Coordinates of C-alpha atoms and ligand atoms in Angstrom, one line a residue:
M21 CA -30.1 -12.9 84.4
S22 CA -30.3 -15.5 81.6
E23 CA -29.0 -14.9 78.1
P24 CA -32.1 -14.4 75.9
A25 CA -31.8 -14.6 72.2
V26 CA -33.6 -11.3 71.8
V27 CA -33.7 -8.3 74.1
I28 CA -36.4 -5.7 73.5
A29 CA -35.8 -2.2 74.9
G30 CA -39.2 -0.9 75.9
G31 CA -42.5 -2.6 76.9
G32 CA -45.0 -0.2 75.3
P33 CA -47.5 -1.6 72.7
T34 CA -44.8 -2.4 70.1
G35 CA -42.4 -4.1 72.5
L36 CA -45.2 -6.2 74.0
M37 CA -46.5 -7.3 70.7
L38 CA -43.1 -8.2 69.4
A39 CA -42.3 -10.1 72.6
G40 CA -45.6 -12.1 72.2
E41 CA -44.7 -12.9 68.5
L42 CA -41.2 -14.1 69.4
A43 CA -42.4 -16.2 72.4
L44 CA -45.1 -17.8 70.2
A45 CA -42.3 -18.8 67.7
G46 CA -40.4 -20.4 70.6
V47 CA -37.7 -17.7 70.9
D48 CA -36.2 -16.8 74.3
V49 CA -37.0 -13.1 74.6
A50 CA -36.8 -10.5 77.4
I51 CA -38.1 -7.0 77.7
V52 CA -36.3 -4.2 79.6
E53 CA -38.8 -1.5 80.6
R54 CA -38.2 1.8 82.5
R55 CA -41.6 1.9 84.0
A56 CA -42.3 0.1 87.3
S57 CA -45.7 -1.3 86.1
Q58 CA -47.8 -1.2 82.9
D59 CA -49.6 1.8 84.3
L60 CA -49.5 4.7 81.9
A61 CA -49.3 8.3 82.8
G62 CA -51.8 9.6 80.2
S63 CA -54.3 7.9 78.0
R64 CA -52.5 8.6 74.6
A65 CA -53.9 6.3 71.9
G66 CA -57.7 6.1 71.8
G67 CA -58.1 2.8 70.1
L68 CA -57.5 0.3 67.4
H69 CA -58.2 0.3 63.7
S70 CA -59.7 -2.6 61.8
R71 CA -56.5 -4.2 60.5
T72 CA -55.0 -4.2 64.0
I73 CA -58.1 -5.9 65.4
E74 CA -57.7 -8.5 62.6
V75 CA -54.0 -9.0 63.5
L76 CA -55.0 -9.6 67.1
D77 CA -57.7 -12.0 65.8
Q78 CA -55.0 -13.9 64.0
R79 CA -53.4 -14.6 67.4
G80 CA -56.8 -15.5 69.0
I81 CA -56.8 -12.5 71.4
A82 CA -59.0 -9.9 69.6
D83 CA -62.0 -10.8 71.9
R84 CA -60.0 -9.6 75.0
F85 CA -59.9 -6.1 73.5
L86 CA -63.4 -6.2 72.0
A87 CA -64.8 -7.1 75.4
E88 CA -63.4 -4.0 77.0
G89 CA -63.8 -1.4 74.2
Q90 CA -66.5 0.4 72.3
I91 CA -67.0 -0.6 68.6
A92 CA -67.5 2.4 66.4
Q93 CA -66.8 3.8 62.9
V94 CA -63.6 5.6 63.8
A95 CA -61.8 5.9 60.4
A96 CA -61.6 9.5 59.2
F97 CA -59.4 11.7 57.1
S98 CA -58.9 15.3 58.4
G99 CA -62.2 15.2 60.2
T100 CA -64.2 13.6 57.3
P101 CA -65.7 10.3 58.7
L102 CA -65.0 7.3 56.5
D103 CA -67.5 4.5 57.1
I104 CA -66.0 1.0 56.6
S105 CA -69.1 -1.0 57.6
D106 CA -69.4 -2.4 54.1
F107 CA -65.8 -3.7 54.0
P108 CA -65.2 -7.4 53.6
S109 CA -63.6 -7.9 57.0
R110 CA -64.9 -9.7 60.1
H111 CA -64.1 -6.5 61.9
P112 CA -65.4 -3.7 59.7
Y113 CA -65.1 -1.1 62.4
G114 CA -62.6 0.4 64.9
L115 CA -62.4 0.0 68.6
G116 CA -62.4 2.8 71.2
L117 CA -60.1 1.7 74.0
W118 CA -57.6 3.8 75.8
Q119 CA -53.9 2.9 75.4
N120 CA -53.5 2.0 79.1
H121 CA -56.1 -0.8 78.7
I122 CA -54.5 -1.9 75.4
E123 CA -51.1 -2.2 77.1
R124 CA -52.6 -4.0 80.1
I125 CA -54.3 -6.6 77.9
L126 CA -51.1 -7.1 75.8
A127 CA -49.0 -7.4 79.0
D128 CA -51.3 -10.1 80.4
W129 CA -50.9 -12.0 77.1
V130 CA -47.1 -11.7 77.2
D131 CA -47.2 -12.8 80.8
E132 CA -49.1 -15.9 79.9
L133 CA -46.4 -16.6 77.3
A134 CA -43.8 -16.4 80.2
V135 CA -41.8 -13.5 78.8
P136 CA -39.7 -11.9 81.5
I137 CA -40.0 -8.1 81.8
Y138 CA -37.0 -6.5 83.7
R139 CA -38.8 -3.4 85.1
E140 CA -37.5 -0.2 86.6
R141 CA -34.3 -0.2 84.6
E142 CA -33.3 1.3 81.3
V143 CA -31.2 0.2 78.4
T144 CA -28.3 2.7 78.6
G145 CA -26.2 1.5 75.7
F146 CA -25.0 -1.5 73.8
A147 CA -22.0 -2.9 71.9
Q148 CA -22.4 -5.3 69.0
D149 CA -20.0 -7.7 67.5
D150 CA -20.1 -10.6 65.0
T151 CA -22.0 -13.0 67.4
G152 CA -24.3 -10.8 69.4
V153 CA -25.1 -7.6 71.3
T154 CA -24.1 -6.8 74.9
V155 CA -26.9 -4.5 76.3
S156 CA -26.0 -2.3 79.2
L157 CA -28.7 -1.6 81.8
S158 CA -29.1 1.3 84.2
D159 CA -28.7 -1.0 87.3
G160 CA -25.1 -1.8 86.2
E161 CA -26.0 -5.3 84.9
S162 CA -25.8 -6.3 81.2
L163 CA -27.6 -8.7 79.0
R164 CA -26.0 -10.6 76.1
A165 CA -28.3 -11.5 73.2
A166 CA -28.2 -12.3 69.5
Y167 CA -30.4 -9.3 68.6
L168 CA -31.6 -6.1 70.3
V169 CA -34.8 -4.4 69.2
G170 CA -35.4 -0.8 70.1
C171 CA -39.1 -0.4 70.9
D172 CA -38.2 2.5 73.2
G173 CA -40.4 5.2 71.8
G174 CA -39.9 8.4 69.9
R175 CA -36.8 9.5 71.9
S176 CA -35.3 6.1 71.4
L177 CA -31.9 5.6 73.0
V178 CA -31.3 2.6 70.9
R179 CA -31.8 4.5 67.7
K180 CA -29.4 7.3 68.9
A181 CA -26.8 4.9 70.2
A182 CA -26.9 3.0 66.8
G183 CA -26.2 6.2 65.1
I184 CA -29.3 5.9 62.9
A185 CA -30.4 9.3 61.5
F186 CA -34.0 10.5 62.1
P187 CA -34.7 12.9 59.3
G188 CA -37.9 14.8 59.0
W189 CA -39.7 18.0 59.9
D190 CA -39.8 20.2 63.0
P191 CA -43.2 20.9 64.6
T192 CA -45.6 23.5 63.3
V193 CA -48.5 22.6 65.8
S194 CA -48.3 21.9 69.5
N195 CA -51.1 20.6 71.8
L196 CA -51.4 20.4 75.5
I197 CA -53.3 17.3 76.7
A198 CA -54.3 16.4 80.2
E199 CA -56.6 14.6 82.5
V200 CA -58.0 16.9 85.2
E201 CA -60.9 17.7 87.4
L202 CA -63.1 20.8 86.7
T203 CA -65.2 22.8 89.2
E204 CA -67.4 24.3 86.4
E205 CA -69.4 22.6 83.6
P206 CA -67.3 23.2 80.5
E207 CA -68.2 23.4 76.8
W208 CA -68.1 19.7 75.9
G209 CA -66.9 18.4 72.6
T210 CA -64.5 20.0 70.1
R211 CA -64.1 23.7 69.1
T212 CA -62.2 24.9 66.1
D213 CA -60.9 28.4 65.8
D214 CA -58.1 30.3 64.1
R215 CA -55.5 28.6 66.3
G216 CA -56.7 25.0 65.7
I217 CA -58.7 22.3 67.4
H218 CA -59.5 22.1 71.1
G219 CA -61.7 19.7 73.0
L220 CA -63.1 18.6 76.4
G221 CA -64.7 15.3 77.2
R222 CA -64.9 12.8 80.1
V223 CA -62.4 10.0 80.0
E224 CA -65.2 7.5 80.5
Y225 CA -67.7 7.2 77.6
E226 CA -70.0 4.9 75.7
V227 CA -70.9 4.7 72.0
R228 CA -74.6 4.5 71.5
D229 CA -76.0 4.4 67.9
G230 CA -72.6 5.8 66.7
E231 CA -72.8 8.7 69.1
V232 CA -70.2 9.2 71.9
I233 CA -72.1 9.6 75.2
Y234 CA -69.8 10.9 78.0
K235 CA -70.3 9.7 81.6
D236 CA -71.8 12.3 84.1
S237 CA -68.8 12.2 86.4
G238 CA -65.1 11.4 86.5
P239 CA -61.9 13.0 85.2
V240 CA -62.0 15.2 82.1
R241 CA -59.7 14.9 79.2
V242 CA -58.6 18.3 77.9
M243 CA -56.8 19.1 74.7
V244 CA -55.8 22.7 73.7
T245 CA -53.8 23.9 70.8
E246 CA -51.0 26.1 72.0
A247 CA -50.5 29.6 70.5
E248 CA -46.9 28.8 69.6
P249 CA -45.2 25.4 69.0
G250 CA -41.7 24.7 70.1
A251 CA -41.7 24.8 73.9
D252 CA -39.5 22.0 75.1
R253 CA -40.0 22.1 78.9
E254 CA -42.6 19.8 80.6
P255 CA -46.0 21.6 80.7
T256 CA -47.6 22.6 84.0
L257 CA -51.1 23.2 85.3
Q258 CA -50.5 26.9 85.0
D259 CA -49.6 26.5 81.2
L260 CA -52.8 24.5 80.7
S261 CA -54.9 27.1 82.7
E262 CA -53.5 29.9 80.6
A263 CA -54.1 28.1 77.3
L264 CA -57.7 27.3 78.3
I265 CA -58.4 30.9 79.2
S266 CA -56.9 32.1 75.9
V267 CA -59.3 29.9 74.0
Y268 CA -62.4 29.6 76.1
G269 CA -62.1 32.8 78.3
T270 CA -62.1 30.6 81.4
D271 CA -60.2 27.6 82.8
Y272 CA -63.4 26.0 84.2
G273 CA -61.8 25.8 87.7
I274 CA -59.2 23.3 86.5
H275 CA -57.5 21.4 89.3
S276 CA -56.1 18.0 90.5
P277 CA -54.3 17.0 87.3
I278 CA -53.7 13.3 86.9
W279 CA -51.2 14.0 84.1
I280 CA -50.3 16.8 81.7
S281 CA -48.4 16.2 78.5
R282 CA -47.6 17.9 75.2
F283 CA -47.6 16.5 71.6
T284 CA -46.7 18.0 68.3
D285 CA -46.7 17.3 64.6
M286 CA -43.0 16.7 64.6
T287 CA -42.7 14.2 61.7
R288 CA -39.6 12.0 61.4
Q289 CA -38.6 8.5 60.3
A290 CA -35.5 6.5 60.9
A291 CA -33.3 6.4 57.8
S292 CA -32.7 2.7 58.5
Y293 CA -34.7 0.2 60.6
R294 CA -31.6 -1.9 61.1
E295 CA -27.9 -1.5 62.0
G296 CA -26.4 -5.0 62.1
R297 CA -27.9 -6.8 65.1
V298 CA -30.0 -3.9 66.2
L299 CA -33.4 -3.1 64.9
L300 CA -36.1 -0.5 65.5
A301 CA -39.9 -0.7 65.6
G302 CA -42.8 1.5 66.5
D303 CA -42.3 5.1 67.6
A304 CA -38.6 4.5 67.8
A305 CA -38.7 4.2 64.0
H306 CA -41.3 6.9 63.2
V307 CA -43.1 9.8 64.8
H308 CA -46.0 11.9 63.5
Y309 CA -49.0 13.9 64.6
P310 CA -51.7 11.6 66.1
V311 CA -54.4 12.7 63.7
G312 CA -56.2 9.6 62.4
G313 CA -55.0 7.5 65.4
Q314 CA -52.4 5.5 63.5
G315 CA -49.2 5.4 65.6
L316 CA -49.9 2.6 67.9
N317 CA -51.5 0.6 65.1
L318 CA -48.4 1.1 63.0
G319 CA -46.1 -0.1 65.8
V320 CA -48.2 -3.3 66.5
Q321 CA -48.0 -4.1 62.8
D322 CA -44.2 -3.4 62.7
A323 CA -43.9 -6.0 65.5
V324 CA -46.0 -8.6 63.7
N325 CA -44.0 -8.1 60.5
L326 CA -40.6 -8.4 62.3
G327 CA -41.5 -11.1 64.9
W328 CA -41.6 -14.2 62.7
K329 CA -38.7 -13.1 60.5
L330 CA -36.4 -12.5 63.5
A331 CA -37.5 -15.8 65.0
Q332 CA -36.5 -17.7 61.8
V333 CA -33.2 -16.0 61.7
V334 CA -32.5 -16.7 65.4
R335 CA -33.5 -20.4 64.9
Q336 CA -31.2 -20.3 61.8
T337 CA -33.9 -21.7 59.4
S338 CA -33.7 -18.5 57.4
P339 CA -30.6 -16.4 56.4
D340 CA -30.0 -13.1 58.1
S341 CA -30.9 -11.3 54.9
L342 CA -34.6 -12.0 55.6
L343 CA -34.4 -9.2 58.2
D344 CA -33.8 -6.7 55.4
T345 CA -37.3 -7.4 54.1
Y346 CA -38.6 -5.9 57.4
Q347 CA -37.3 -2.5 56.3
T348 CA -38.2 -3.0 52.7
E349 CA -41.8 -3.7 53.7
R350 CA -42.4 -1.5 56.7
H351 CA -40.5 1.7 55.9
P352 CA -42.9 2.6 53.0
V353 CA -46.0 1.9 55.1
A354 CA -44.8 4.3 57.8
A355 CA -43.7 6.9 55.2
R356 CA -47.2 6.8 53.8
V357 CA -48.6 7.5 57.3
L358 CA -46.2 10.3 57.8
R359 CA -47.4 11.8 54.5
N360 CA -51.1 11.4 55.3
T361 CA -50.7 13.0 58.7
M362 CA -48.8 15.9 57.3
A363 CA -51.5 16.4 54.7
Q364 CA -54.2 16.3 57.4
V365 CA -52.3 18.8 59.6
A366 CA -52.1 21.1 56.6
L367 CA -55.8 20.7 55.9
R368 CA -56.6 21.8 59.4
R369 CA -55.2 25.3 59.1
S370 CA -57.8 27.9 59.6
D371 CA -57.1 30.5 56.9
A372 CA -59.9 30.9 54.4
R373 CA -58.0 29.2 51.5
T374 CA -57.1 26.2 53.5
K375 CA -60.7 25.9 54.7
A376 CA -61.9 26.0 51.1
L377 CA -59.4 23.3 50.2
S378 CA -60.5 21.2 53.2
E379 CA -64.1 21.5 52.1
V380 CA -63.2 20.4 48.6
V381 CA -61.3 17.4 49.9
S382 CA -64.2 16.5 52.2
E383 CA -66.5 16.6 49.2
L384 CA -64.2 14.4 47.2
L385 CA -64.1 11.9 50.1
S386 CA -67.9 11.7 50.1
M387 CA -67.7 10.1 46.6
E388 CA -67.7 6.3 46.6
E389 CA -64.3 5.4 45.1
P390 CA -62.3 8.0 47.2
R391 CA -64.2 7.0 50.3
R392 CA -63.3 3.3 49.8
R393 CA -59.6 4.1 49.0
F394 CA -59.0 6.4 51.9
A395 CA -61.0 4.3 54.4
A396 CA -58.9 1.3 53.4
M397 CA -55.8 3.4 54.0
M398 CA -56.8 4.8 57.3
S399 CA -58.0 1.5 58.7
G400 CA -54.8 -0.2 57.6
L401 CA -56.7 -2.7 55.4
D402 CA -55.0 -1.8 52.1
T403 CA -51.4 -2.6 53.0
Q404 CA -49.7 -4.4 50.1
Y405 CA -46.1 -5.5 50.4
D406 CA -44.1 -5.4 47.2
L407 CA -43.8 -9.1 46.4
D408 CA -44.0 -10.6 42.9
K409 CA -46.4 -9.2 40.4
G410 CA -49.4 -11.3 39.7
H411 CA -52.6 -12.1 41.5
P412 CA -54.0 -9.1 43.5
L413 CA -53.8 -11.1 46.7
L414 CA -50.0 -11.3 46.6
G415 CA -48.5 -9.2 49.4
R416 CA -52.0 -8.3 50.7
R417 CA -53.7 -9.5 53.9
M418 CA -55.4 -12.9 53.7
P419 CA -59.2 -12.6 54.2
D420 CA -60.6 -14.5 57.2
L421 CA -62.6 -16.9 55.1
D422 CA -64.9 -19.6 56.5
L423 CA -63.4 -22.9 55.3
V424 CA -64.7 -26.4 55.3
T425 CA -62.1 -29.0 56.2
A426 CA -62.2 -32.8 56.9
D427 CA -62.2 -31.8 60.6
G428 CA -65.2 -29.5 60.2
P429 CA -65.6 -25.8 59.5
L430 CA -62.9 -23.3 60.6
R431 CA -61.8 -19.7 60.0
V432 CA -58.6 -18.9 58.3
Y433 CA -57.4 -16.7 61.1
S434 CA -57.7 -19.6 63.6
L435 CA -55.0 -21.3 61.6
L436 CA -52.6 -18.5 62.4
H437 CA -53.0 -18.5 66.2
D438 CA -49.6 -20.1 66.7
A439 CA -47.9 -17.7 64.3
R440 CA -46.8 -20.4 61.9
P441 CA -47.0 -20.2 58.1
V442 CA -49.9 -22.0 56.4
A443 CA -50.1 -23.5 52.9
L444 CA -53.8 -23.6 52.1
N445 CA -54.8 -26.1 49.4
L446 CA -58.2 -25.2 47.9
A447 CA -57.9 -27.6 44.9
A448 CA -58.1 -31.4 44.8
L449 CA -56.5 -33.3 47.8
G450 CA -52.7 -33.6 47.3
S451 CA -52.4 -30.7 44.8
L452 CA -49.8 -28.9 47.0
D453 CA -46.6 -30.7 48.0
I454 CA -44.7 -28.9 50.7
A455 CA -43.1 -32.0 52.2
P456 CA -39.6 -30.6 52.4
W457 CA -40.9 -27.7 54.5
A458 CA -43.4 -29.8 56.6
D459 CA -41.4 -29.1 59.8
R460 CA -42.1 -25.3 59.4
V461 CA -45.2 -24.9 57.3
R462 CA -48.6 -26.3 58.0
L463 CA -50.5 -27.8 55.1
V464 CA -54.3 -27.4 55.2
D465 CA -56.7 -28.9 52.7
A466 CA -60.0 -27.1 52.6
D467 CA -63.0 -26.2 50.5
Y468 CA -64.2 -22.6 50.0
T469 CA -66.9 -21.7 47.6
G470 CA -67.7 -18.1 48.7
P471 CA -66.6 -14.8 47.2
W472 CA -63.0 -13.5 47.3
E473 CA -63.3 -9.8 48.1
L474 CA -60.6 -7.4 49.2
P475 CA -61.2 -4.0 50.8
A476 CA -61.2 -1.1 48.3
L477 CA -60.4 -3.6 45.4
G478 CA -63.5 -5.6 45.4
S479 CA -63.8 -9.1 43.9
V480 CA -60.7 -11.0 42.8
T481 CA -60.4 -14.4 41.0
A482 CA -60.6 -17.4 43.4
P483 CA -57.1 -18.9 43.8
T484 CA -56.5 -22.7 44.0
G485 CA -54.0 -22.3 46.8
V486 CA -52.3 -19.7 49.0
L487 CA -49.2 -19.5 51.1
I488 CA -49.9 -17.4 54.1
R489 CA -47.1 -15.9 56.2
P490 CA -47.4 -15.8 60.0
D491 CA -48.3 -12.1 59.8
G492 CA -51.3 -13.0 57.7
Y493 CA -50.0 -11.6 54.3
V494 CA -50.1 -13.8 51.2
A495 CA -46.7 -14.9 49.9
W496 CA -47.8 -17.0 47.0
V497 CA -51.1 -17.6 45.1
G498 CA -51.8 -20.8 43.2
E499 CA -53.7 -20.4 39.9
G500 CA -54.3 -24.0 38.9
S501 CA -50.8 -25.3 39.6
D502 CA -48.0 -25.1 42.2
Q503 CA -45.8 -23.1 40.0
G504 CA -43.5 -20.8 42.0
L505 CA -44.4 -22.4 45.4
P506 CA -41.0 -23.9 46.2
D507 CA -39.3 -20.5 45.5
A508 CA -41.8 -18.7 47.7
L509 CA -41.3 -21.3 50.5
T510 CA -37.5 -20.9 50.2
T511 CA -37.7 -17.1 50.1
W512 CA -39.9 -16.7 53.2
F513 CA -39.3 -19.8 55.3
G514 CA -35.7 -20.8 54.3
P515 CA -34.2 -23.6 52.2
P516 CA -35.6 -27.1 52.8
E517 CA -32.5 -28.5 54.5
T518 CA -30.9 -26.2 57.0
T519 CA -27.8 -25.4 55.1
L520 CA -27.1 -22.1 56.7
Ligands
LIG22 C1 -52.2 12.4 72.4 C2 -51.9 11.2 71.6 C3 -52.9 10.5 71.0 C4 -52.6 9.3 70.3 N1 -53.7 8.6 69.7 C5 -53.4 7.5 69.0 C6 -54.5 6.7 68.5 O1 -55.7 7.1 68.7 N2 -54.2 5.6 67.8 C7 -52.9 5.2 67.6 O2 -52.7 4.2 67.0 N3 -51.8 5.9 68.2 C8 -52.1 7.1 68.9 N4 -51.1 7.7 69.4 C9 -49.7 7.3 69.2 C10 -49.3 6.1 70.2 O3 -49.5 6.6 71.5 C11 -47.9 5.7 70.0 O4 -47.7 5.5 68.6 C12 -47.6 4.4 70.7 O5 -47.5 4.5 72.1 C13 -46.2 3.8 70.2 O6 -45.9 2.7 70.9 P1 -44.4 2.2 71.2 O7 -44.5 0.9 72.0 O8 -43.7 2.2 69.9 O9 -43.7 3.4 72.0 P2 -44.1 3.9 73.5 O10 -45.6 3.7 73.7 O11 -43.5 5.2 73.6 O12 -43.4 2.9 74.4 C14 -42.0 2.9 74.6 C15 -41.7 2.2 75.9 O13 -40.3 2.2 76.1 C16 -39.9 2.5 77.4 N5 -38.6 3.0 77.4 C17 -38.2 4.2 76.8 N6 -36.8 4.3 76.8 C18 -36.4 3.2 77.4 C19 -35.1 2.7 77.8 N7 -33.9 3.3 77.4 N8 -35.0 1.5 78.4 C20 -36.1 0.8 78.7 N9 -37.3 1.2 78.5 C21 -37.5 2.4 77.8 C22 -41.0 3.5 77.8 O14 -41.2 3.5 79.3 C23 -42.2 2.9 77.1 O15 -42.9 2.0 77.9 C24 -51.3 8.9 70.2 C25 -50.3 9.6 70.8 C26 -50.6 10.7 71.5 C27 -49.5 11.5 72.1

């Protein structure tokens, strides 16, 4: 085995996205994955939110996902739909696409980028010193790397071995979920009772005029809320049959399970995302109830925040302290998701008072301003990293504007395909001088005369220049001069001469 600069434990959505980001930045990276192939036992995530589609668009691969999924208005808070079709985004919608397809498409991309995936072996431990990490594998081999990233899911061995605490809350709700065959026609759709939400639907579906239309045949996806949370053994067909009978009075002749699994509202977040040369991302760093469909999206965006920073530190163009901004930026984003999922679980309780509260919340969300705010939160479009105070664009996602350049029209996101930072000069030619960083940052002179609009915020003043990080977030805004630009370039992309 070679000596990669970065080893990623786990090739789920987070690990794959991170590998792609590092490979694009020219970093030698390898994934260690327990599974023999990308096949996934269980469908898990049902799709992507608007911001994740934008992030994939920034890499030029959104079309691969859009071609296979179903576009729909999927954002919701505790069952109240939140339409985002009026949001200023090129993708003002979500995408229904099962996680096994999302992972397959990501794995194909990572394969094109020639990232090795060492399959059918596990990371079993590691030892770190001043110069790197030695990663032990279940086949007796080891890998030496400068950094190890644990993208190894909620039960992360990397997190545990690093001694990182995982504080939070034990489960109050537990669901069985499965793909099975039925001999009888069931009650399709969802049912809510005193115990919680249950549902049956075919795995294959289409969205027509905003309605989910299930196929006439094929496996059925079943979800039942269990009477008691807290079981810790693997669920069986017998458990599922009993749970169905206790809710529906019948198990609809359930047989031939493709997979059966359990998920809960256990809510926990890693106290630290970093321990020296070891970092955590995705479910390894945070777990919560899947309401709102946010977990996979969060992991992909962790990866996109970490990838370019880790690449710069590995290439020694930025100091190691840049990695601390990964935790500063991403920990609060996940903490907010944990909070909103806990609130949604609480609102789903079936007692009369909670039902009344839920109706009041739903009524509030039907008002314009709350709808906009919550929709921007649930679709991931309102993320703002805490950079300097100033123009509202600072720390927020760059909109995918249609620019006019000397080489013709182009979209802002097309400038980010190679995951390199961009200084966009929208004033007179030569207004921005980034010469000392020209080896790292691309300068683009362009015209843009259209509106500047941000989701939930509305119109903002047109800047004369912006510095866009590889993850698509704005690191500096020019308002008539280049004041502050050299500082922002140094903070995010390292000092002009490599003096590290
Ligand atoms: C029922 C359900 C519905 C969901 N719906 C949604 C949704 O609609 N939208 C959404 O965004 N999210 C949803 N989620 C959450 C989503 O599935 C997870 O957040 C997502 O899979 C996290 O990705 P990950 O790569 O961080 O971790 P995982 O997907 O858990 O990947 C971890 C990988 O690491 C590997 N691994 C583990 N340990 C080791 C080791 N020691 N060595 C090597 N490899 C290892 C595993 O085999 C796996 O491939 C849902 C989850 C559930 C359970």
